[in-house]
Amino acid sequence: MKKSITMILSLIFVTSALLTACGGNDKVATNATNKEKDTPEVKTEEKVSEEPFEMTIRHTQIGADKQKRFAILEDVVKTVQQDVPGLTFKLDGVDSDVNRKEKLRGEMAAGSTPEIFELFGSPDSKIYAKENKLLDLTPILAELGIQDKFSNLDPFTYEGKVYGLPIGGSGEGFFYNKGYYESKGWKAPTTFAELDQQLADIKADGKVPMTGASKAGWVPLMLANHLWSRYAGPDVTNKFATGEAKWSDANVVQGFAKYKEWVDKGYFKKGELGFEYAEYTTQFTSGEAILMYDGTWKSSVFKAGQSGEGLIGKVGFFNLPAVDGGVGDQTALMRDVNNGYGFSASVANDPRQLAAVTSFIKNFYNEKMQLRGLVEDGVLPSMKIDQAVLNENITDGLMSEIVAVLNASQSSFPAFDSLVQADVTTEISNIQIQSLIGGQTTPEKMGAAIQKVQEEANAAVE
Amino acid sequence: MNKALRNPLVFTLFVLPALFLFMMFFIYPIFSSLYYSFTSWNGVSDTVKFSGLTNFKKALGDERFWISAKNNGLFICFSVFIQVPLIVLFSLLIANVKKLKGLYKTAVFMPSIMSTAVIGILWGFIYEPNIGLLNKLIGLVGIEPIYWLSDERFAMISILITNAWQWTGFYIVMVLAAILSIPGELNEAAMIDGATGVQRATRITLPLIMPIITVVIMLSIAGAMKAADIVIVMTKGGPAGSTEVMATYMIKYAITNFKYGYGNAIAVLIFIFTLLVTALYQLLIARRNERIEY
């Protein structure tokens, strides 16, 4: 009998312990908050403002390549902690893809996002903003007087309100091996015909003209996107979702055809469909390929201690030249400001957290930090900075060339994936571009196939 | 103790924790997945819109989904018709070696304890078109380099070989355990009767290890239906979707596109297909080989 009782008691104890472990402590926290609320107002304010509190920053600055960006964040964190009494930041670093596609989404659904987190602009921020998961930053920007300081907040704007702020910007163009170009007596091409001729000559010289790594569809699509925007106009991608333009339009198809022509002529490294993005850079830094079409973020590779250290001072940058018969501004550059910070909507309920967020924005989004990002990390500013100040701070030759290209372009357009529906992005980046490279489709068939998905997506929205 | 267990109340109390965990981690997710599969939920919204059978109709009418399902079928066929015979062959060989049996067992088991990411990288080197081992070997006999992972014709078979390499050792150890548990007298008697090695393997060992082979096939089928990691690591479903399987289709076409309702419908379809294939296998083949009596 005694044994039975002991057994039952032990079992109840174990079960209770298990259930307690599985439960959360939300209620306890709520009780504590209620208790605080019950105390007299003035006393509470004084007491709360002195009490330590913690906030979490979810960032993606992990790994050796992002050390400089992380150092900037750490400095901002220190300043904000000094600014806001009692505040301690907890830094939660995760891989950017994991943050964007898994963690943040789950947390958004569960309503448990960190107070501050890295956020992808379009379409992610708009989806979260629509569901009231993000803090409206419009009043904070007005309070700090920086609402007009950003070059472009469109990816983070929903129904006229701003829900996120871009960390930096990027532009896409050709990095080229200056040493090779000089040995041939060449200069960066100024016309498309010149570029075409250089590609042919590099090929004839036994080198790989352009880096190629298309295991992930977005990599070849950077150049393809620029090509169809040259032939059909920089604003053409904007018109697909509204039905004003079609992927099967002759000008758009001409862009695909040009890409295909370059593939067929062997201008990209053979077997590119099996190579990862990392290989893309290696082909260039090793000297195997002479040109690399990539985002300006890649300039950080050509700094001391990085993989492209051997090419410091030997890399140049140029915009895709104008094409014959192209539509619209032929200097237009593909530019993006999609990576930024967002803030949990719950912050609005806590004045101290709101003060911390305001301080974070004030200390992160200013000229000093933007210049640090540019100089130390090679990330273009997301805020408007006086040209004279920029020139004064840029000592890096490559960065000077990049800024010159940006200044020479009269307009810009965002990458297609922030303009078309997700289904269309999946179709073009996972199927069509790889089929085009692999020779399983033609530019015309590709245009028609994407248009079919586009029409389905447009109809679904209606 | 025995008295306590005879008491229904105590018995229930003992069962409760396990039942609770089972409900929480198995039953609840299945039913919640089933529920969301009939909705057009974006994974974030607090409001969930009922959409009936739309998600299922969309999936079953999508050519890409069927390409993925076909690739899962290829995984099953490769496992059953190529991997399993090899498992049996290697198990028989290892069971009969006189020396270093432990070394062989460890060597074949090694890949199954390695992470898929590591295996993906390892085989990525082997399949590398310019400096990879495989192309070096075929180059010796004058064959042009093959772009194993970037050519649609070879990408799927490359993944199947890698996947088989990863799991063969695990199953060999299982089959080996069954072979070694066969009473020695049976083989000795056969030897005295003049049976050759091949005869003993095919007439005595094989029939006696059929139950474990059916289990191996069953596990291979279930593993093939949920394959995803090896595909993601090696080809990301490419080139041009040619190596997509149902699970990667679900991630690519639903989850990353904020279509959680659709994603759950795919998950339910994977569950149903797996259930059907394994049930058919159980009914038609496995049940006949359930028990061996000496």
Short mmCIF file of N, CA and C in Angstrom, two decimals, chain B residues 93-204:
data_model
loop_
_atom_site.label_atom_id
_atom_site.label_comp_id
_atom_site.label_asym_id
_atom_site.label_seq_id
_atom_site.Cartn_x
_atom_site.Cartn_y
_atom_site.Cartn_z
N LEU B 93 28.06 -10.52 -47.77
CA LEU B 93 29.52 -10.53 -47.89
C LEU B 93 30.19 -10.24 -46.54
N ILE B 94 29.69 -9.21 -45.86
CA ILE B 94 30.31 -8.83 -44.58
C ILE B 94 30.08 -9.92 -43.53
N ALA B 95 28.89 -10.55 -43.58
CA ALA B 95 28.59 -11.60 -42.60
C ALA B 95 29.55 -12.77 -42.73
N ASN B 96 30.07 -12.96 -43.94
CA ASN B 96 30.93 -14.12 -44.16
C ASN B 96 32.42 -13.85 -44.11
N VAL B 97 32.79 -12.57 -43.87
CA VAL B 97 34.24 -12.33 -43.78
C VAL B 97 34.77 -12.87 -42.46
N LYS B 98 35.99 -13.33 -42.51
CA LYS B 98 36.55 -13.97 -41.32
C LYS B 98 37.27 -12.95 -40.44
N LYS B 99 37.89 -11.95 -41.09
CA LYS B 99 38.68 -10.98 -40.33
C LYS B 99 38.13 -9.57 -40.52
N LEU B 100 38.37 -8.72 -39.55
CA LEU B 100 38.04 -7.28 -39.62
C LEU B 100 36.56 -7.00 -39.87
N LYS B 101 35.69 -7.88 -39.36
CA LYS B 101 34.26 -7.67 -39.56
C LYS B 101 33.81 -6.33 -38.96
N GLY B 102 34.36 -6.03 -37.77
CA GLY B 102 34.00 -4.78 -37.08
C GLY B 102 34.38 -3.56 -37.91
N LEU B 103 35.55 -3.64 -38.56
CA LEU B 103 36.01 -2.52 -39.38
C LEU B 103 35.06 -2.28 -40.54
N TYR B 104 34.66 -3.38 -41.20
CA TYR B 104 33.74 -3.25 -42.34
C TYR B 104 32.40 -2.64 -41.89
N LYS B 105 31.93 -3.16 -40.73
CA LYS B 105 30.64 -2.67 -40.22
C LYS B 105 30.72 -1.17 -39.95
N THR B 106 31.81 -0.75 -39.30
CA THR B 106 31.97 0.68 -38.97
C THR B 106 32.08 1.51 -40.25
N ALA B 107 32.85 0.97 -41.19
CA ALA B 107 33.08 1.73 -42.44
C ALA B 107 31.78 1.96 -43.19
N VAL B 108 30.94 0.92 -43.29
CA VAL B 108 29.70 1.11 -44.05
C VAL B 108 28.68 1.94 -43.27
N PHE B 109 28.80 1.90 -41.96
CA PHE B 109 27.82 2.64 -41.14
C PHE B 109 28.14 4.15 -41.09
N MET B 110 29.40 4.46 -41.31
CA MET B 110 29.88 5.84 -41.16
C MET B 110 29.02 6.90 -41.89
N PRO B 111 28.70 6.72 -43.18
CA PRO B 111 27.95 7.79 -43.87
C PRO B 111 26.61 8.12 -43.22
N SER B 112 25.99 7.12 -42.58
CA SER B 112 24.66 7.40 -42.03
C SER B 112 24.70 8.26 -40.77
N ILE B 113 25.89 8.42 -40.18
CA ILE B 113 25.96 9.30 -39.01
C ILE B 113 26.47 10.69 -39.40
N MET B 114 26.75 10.86 -40.68
CA MET B 114 27.20 12.18 -41.14
C MET B 114 25.99 13.03 -41.49
N SER B 115 26.13 14.34 -41.31
CA SER B 115 24.99 15.20 -41.63
C SER B 115 24.84 15.31 -43.15
N THR B 116 23.60 15.51 -43.57
CA THR B 116 23.33 15.58 -45.01
C THR B 116 24.09 16.73 -45.66
N ALA B 117 24.25 17.82 -44.91
CA ALA B 117 24.98 18.97 -45.46
C ALA B 117 26.42 18.57 -45.80
N VAL B 118 27.04 17.81 -44.89
CA VAL B 118 28.42 17.38 -45.11
C VAL B 118 28.48 16.45 -46.33
N ILE B 119 27.51 15.55 -46.39
CA ILE B 119 27.48 14.60 -47.51
C ILE B 119 27.28 15.35 -48.83
N GLY B 120 26.43 16.36 -48.79
CA GLY B 120 26.18 17.16 -49.98
C GLY B 120 27.46 17.81 -50.48
N ILE B 121 28.23 18.35 -49.55
CA ILE B 121 29.49 19.03 -49.92
C ILE B 121 30.51 18.00 -50.44
N LEU B 122 30.57 16.88 -49.71
CA LEU B 122 31.50 15.80 -50.08
C LEU B 122 31.25 15.32 -51.51
N TRP B 123 30.00 15.02 -51.79
CA TRP B 123 29.65 14.52 -53.12
C TRP B 123 29.67 15.65 -54.15
N GLY B 124 29.51 16.87 -53.68
CA GLY B 124 29.63 18.02 -54.57
C GLY B 124 31.04 18.05 -55.17
N PHE B 125 32.03 17.71 -54.34
CA PHE B 125 33.41 17.64 -54.82
C PHE B 125 33.59 16.49 -55.81
N ILE B 126 32.96 15.36 -55.47
CA ILE B 126 33.09 14.19 -56.35
C ILE B 126 32.48 14.48 -57.72
N TYR B 127 31.34 15.19 -57.70
CA TYR B 127 30.63 15.49 -58.97
C TYR B 127 31.16 16.75 -59.66
N GLU B 128 32.10 17.45 -59.04
CA GLU B 128 32.59 18.71 -59.62
C GLU B 128 33.07 18.46 -61.05
N PRO B 129 32.58 19.27 -62.01
CA PRO B 129 32.86 18.95 -63.41
C PRO B 129 34.34 19.05 -63.81
N ASN B 130 35.09 19.96 -63.20
CA ASN B 130 36.47 20.16 -63.64
C ASN B 130 37.50 19.35 -62.87
N ILE B 131 37.33 19.32 -61.53
CA ILE B 131 38.35 18.64 -60.72
C ILE B 131 37.79 17.45 -59.94
N GLY B 132 36.51 17.15 -60.17
CA GLY B 132 35.85 16.07 -59.42
C GLY B 132 36.40 14.69 -59.74
N LEU B 133 36.35 13.82 -58.73
CA LEU B 133 36.88 12.46 -58.85
C LEU B 133 36.22 11.69 -59.99
N LEU B 134 34.90 11.82 -60.07
CA LEU B 134 34.14 11.03 -61.05
C LEU B 134 34.56 11.37 -62.48
N ASN B 135 34.66 12.67 -62.77
CA ASN B 135 35.06 13.08 -64.12
C ASN B 135 36.51 12.74 -64.43
N LYS B 136 37.34 12.72 -63.36
CA LYS B 136 38.74 12.32 -63.56
C LYS B 136 38.77 10.85 -63.98
N LEU B 137 37.93 10.04 -63.29
CA LEU B 137 37.91 8.60 -63.58
C LEU B 137 37.40 8.33 -64.99
N ILE B 138 36.28 8.98 -65.35
CA ILE B 138 35.74 8.70 -66.70
C ILE B 138 36.64 9.33 -67.78
N GLY B 139 37.40 10.34 -67.36
CA GLY B 139 38.35 10.96 -68.29
C GLY B 139 39.45 9.99 -68.68
N LEU B 140 39.78 9.05 -67.76
CA LEU B 140 40.83 8.07 -68.03
C LEU B 140 40.48 7.17 -69.21
N VAL B 141 39.17 6.96 -69.39
CA VAL B 141 38.75 6.13 -70.53
C VAL B 141 38.25 7.00 -71.69
N GLY B 142 38.62 8.24 -71.65
CA GLY B 142 38.35 9.13 -72.79
C GLY B 142 36.95 9.72 -72.87
N ILE B 143 36.18 9.63 -71.77
CA ILE B 143 34.82 10.21 -71.80
C ILE B 143 34.90 11.69 -71.44
N GLU B 144 34.16 12.50 -72.19
CA GLU B 144 34.11 13.95 -71.95
C GLU B 144 33.53 14.24 -70.57
N PRO B 145 33.91 15.36 -69.93
CA PRO B 145 33.36 15.66 -68.60
C PRO B 145 31.83 15.75 -68.61
N ILE B 146 31.24 15.22 -67.55
CA ILE B 146 29.77 15.28 -67.42
C ILE B 146 29.45 16.30 -66.34
N TYR B 147 28.46 17.13 -66.63
CA TYR B 147 28.04 18.14 -65.64
C TYR B 147 26.94 17.52 -64.78
N TRP B 148 27.39 16.73 -63.81
CA TRP B 148 26.49 15.86 -63.05
C TRP B 148 25.32 16.60 -62.42
N LEU B 149 25.60 17.70 -61.74
CA LEU B 149 24.51 18.35 -61.01
C LEU B 149 23.85 19.48 -61.80
N SER B 150 24.44 19.87 -62.92
CA SER B 150 23.84 20.98 -63.67
C SER B 150 23.20 20.53 -64.97
N ASP B 151 23.29 19.25 -65.27
CA ASP B 151 22.65 18.73 -66.47
C ASP B 151 21.40 17.96 -66.04
N GLU B 152 20.27 18.35 -66.62
CA GLU B 152 18.98 17.71 -66.26
C GLU B 152 19.02 16.19 -66.36
N ARG B 153 19.80 15.68 -67.33
CA ARG B 153 19.81 14.23 -67.55
C ARG B 153 20.51 13.47 -66.43
N PHE B 154 21.42 14.14 -65.74
CA PHE B 154 22.23 13.44 -64.73
C PHE B 154 21.96 13.88 -63.29
N ALA B 155 21.30 15.02 -63.12
CA ALA B 155 21.15 15.59 -61.77
C ALA B 155 20.39 14.64 -60.82
N MET B 156 19.29 14.07 -61.32
CA MET B 156 18.46 13.23 -60.43
C MET B 156 19.21 11.96 -60.02
N ILE B 157 19.84 11.32 -61.00
CA ILE B 157 20.56 10.08 -60.68
C ILE B 157 21.72 10.37 -59.72
N SER B 158 22.33 11.54 -59.88
CA SER B 158 23.43 11.91 -58.97
C SER B 158 22.93 12.02 -57.53
N ILE B 159 21.75 12.60 -57.37
CA ILE B 159 21.18 12.73 -56.03
C ILE B 159 20.82 11.34 -55.48
N LEU B 160 20.24 10.51 -56.34
CA LEU B 160 19.82 9.17 -55.88
C LEU B 160 21.01 8.35 -55.41
N ILE B 161 22.11 8.46 -56.14
CA ILE B 161 23.32 7.71 -55.76
C ILE B 161 23.83 8.22 -54.40
N THR B 162 23.87 9.53 -54.25
CA THR B 162 24.36 10.10 -52.99
C THR B 162 23.46 9.69 -51.83
N ASN B 163 22.15 9.76 -52.06
CA ASN B 163 21.21 9.40 -51.00
C ASN B 163 21.37 7.92 -50.62
N ALA B 164 21.55 7.08 -51.64
CA ALA B 164 21.73 5.65 -51.37
C ALA B 164 23.02 5.42 -50.59
N TRP B 165 24.07 6.13 -50.96
CA TRP B 165 25.37 5.99 -50.27
C TRP B 165 25.23 6.35 -48.80
N GLN B 166 24.42 7.38 -48.55
CA GLN B 166 24.25 7.83 -47.16
C GLN B 166 23.55 6.78 -46.30
N TRP B 167 22.52 6.14 -46.84
CA TRP B 167 21.68 5.29 -46.00
C TRP B 167 21.94 3.79 -46.11
N THR B 168 22.68 3.37 -47.13
CA THR B 168 22.93 1.93 -47.32
C THR B 168 23.57 1.30 -46.07
N GLY B 169 24.56 1.96 -45.52
CA GLY B 169 25.27 1.41 -44.37
C GLY B 169 24.37 1.17 -43.18
N PHE B 170 23.46 2.09 -42.96
CA PHE B 170 22.53 1.96 -41.83
C PHE B 170 21.70 0.68 -41.97
N TYR B 171 21.19 0.45 -43.18
CA TYR B 171 20.37 -0.74 -43.42
C TYR B 171 21.22 -2.01 -43.43
N ILE B 172 22.46 -1.89 -43.89
CA ILE B 172 23.34 -3.07 -43.89
C ILE B 172 23.51 -3.58 -42.46
N VAL B 173 23.70 -2.65 -41.53
CA VAL B 173 23.88 -3.05 -40.13
C VAL B 173 22.63 -3.76 -39.61
N MET B 174 21.47 -3.27 -40.04
CA MET B 174 20.21 -3.93 -39.62
C MET B 174 20.12 -5.35 -40.18
N VAL B 175 20.40 -5.49 -41.48
CA VAL B 175 20.30 -6.80 -42.13
C VAL B 175 21.37 -7.74 -41.58
N LEU B 176 22.54 -7.17 -41.32
CA LEU B 176 23.65 -7.96 -40.78
C LEU B 176 23.27 -8.56 -39.42
N ALA B 177 22.61 -7.78 -38.62
CA ALA B 177 22.17 -8.26 -37.30
C ALA B 177 21.23 -9.44 -37.48
N ALA B 178 20.36 -9.35 -38.48
CA ALA B 178 19.42 -10.45 -38.73
C ALA B 178 20.16 -11.69 -39.21
N ILE B 179 21.15 -11.48 -40.08
CA ILE B 179 21.91 -12.63 -40.60
C ILE B 179 22.67 -13.32 -39.47
N LEU B 180 23.28 -12.52 -38.62
CA LEU B 180 24.09 -13.10 -37.54
C LEU B 180 23.25 -13.77 -36.47
N SER B 181 21.95 -13.47 -36.46
CA SER B 181 21.09 -14.11 -35.44
C SER B 181 20.51 -15.44 -35.92
N ILE B 182 20.80 -15.79 -37.18
CA ILE B 182 20.32 -17.09 -37.69
C ILE B 182 21.13 -18.20 -37.00
N PRO B 183 20.46 -19.19 -36.43
CA PRO B 183 21.20 -20.25 -35.73
C PRO B 183 22.25 -20.91 -36.64
N GLY B 184 23.45 -21.08 -36.11
CA GLY B 184 24.57 -21.62 -36.88
C GLY B 184 24.32 -23.03 -37.38
N GLU B 185 23.49 -23.80 -36.63
CA GLU B 185 23.27 -25.21 -37.00
C GLU B 185 22.66 -25.35 -38.40
N LEU B 186 21.83 -24.38 -38.76
CA LEU B 186 21.16 -24.46 -40.06
C LEU B 186 22.19 -24.46 -41.19
N ASN B 187 23.14 -23.55 -41.08
CA ASN B 187 24.18 -23.47 -42.11
C ASN B 187 25.09 -24.69 -42.06
N GLU B 188 25.40 -25.11 -40.82
CA GLU B 188 26.28 -26.27 -40.68
C GLU B 188 25.65 -27.50 -41.30
N ALA B 189 24.34 -27.68 -41.03
CA ALA B 189 23.63 -28.83 -41.59
C ALA B 189 23.64 -28.79 -43.11
N ALA B 190 23.44 -27.59 -43.64
CA ALA B 190 23.43 -27.44 -45.10
C ALA B 190 24.80 -27.75 -45.68
N MET B 191 25.85 -27.31 -44.95
CA MET B 191 27.21 -27.58 -45.43
C MET B 191 27.47 -29.07 -45.47
N ILE B 192 27.00 -29.76 -44.41
CA ILE B 192 27.20 -31.21 -44.34
C ILE B 192 26.47 -31.89 -45.52
N ASP B 193 25.30 -31.31 -45.86
CA ASP B 193 24.54 -31.86 -46.99
C ASP B 193 25.14 -31.48 -48.33
N GLY B 194 26.22 -30.67 -48.31
CA GLY B 194 26.92 -30.33 -49.54
C GLY B 194 26.45 -29.06 -50.22
N ALA B 195 25.69 -28.21 -49.52
CA ALA B 195 25.21 -26.96 -50.13
C ALA B 195 26.38 -25.99 -50.33
N THR B 196 26.38 -25.31 -51.49
CA THR B 196 27.45 -24.33 -51.76
C THR B 196 27.12 -23.01 -51.03
N GLY B 197 28.09 -22.10 -51.04
CA GLY B 197 27.88 -20.80 -50.39
C GLY B 197 26.67 -20.07 -50.96
N VAL B 198 26.57 -20.07 -52.30
CA VAL B 198 25.46 -19.37 -52.97
C VAL B 198 24.14 -20.03 -52.59
N GLN B 199 24.15 -21.36 -52.59
CA GLN B 199 22.91 -22.08 -52.24
C GLN B 199 22.48 -21.76 -50.81
N ARG B 200 23.47 -21.71 -49.90
CA ARG B 200 23.13 -21.41 -48.50
C ARG B 200 22.58 -19.98 -48.38
N ALA B 201 23.20 -19.07 -49.15
CA ALA B 201 22.75 -17.68 -49.08
C ALA B 201 21.32 -17.53 -49.61
N THR B 202 21.05 -18.19 -50.75
CA THR B 202 19.74 -17.99 -51.38
C THR B 202 18.65 -18.86 -50.79
N ARG B 203 19.02 -20.06 -50.32
CA ARG B 203 17.99 -20.98 -49.84
C ARG B 203 17.77 -20.91 -48.33
N ILE B 204 18.81 -20.48 -47.60
CA ILE B 204 18.66 -20.46 -46.14
C ILE B 204 18.64 -19.02 -45.60
#
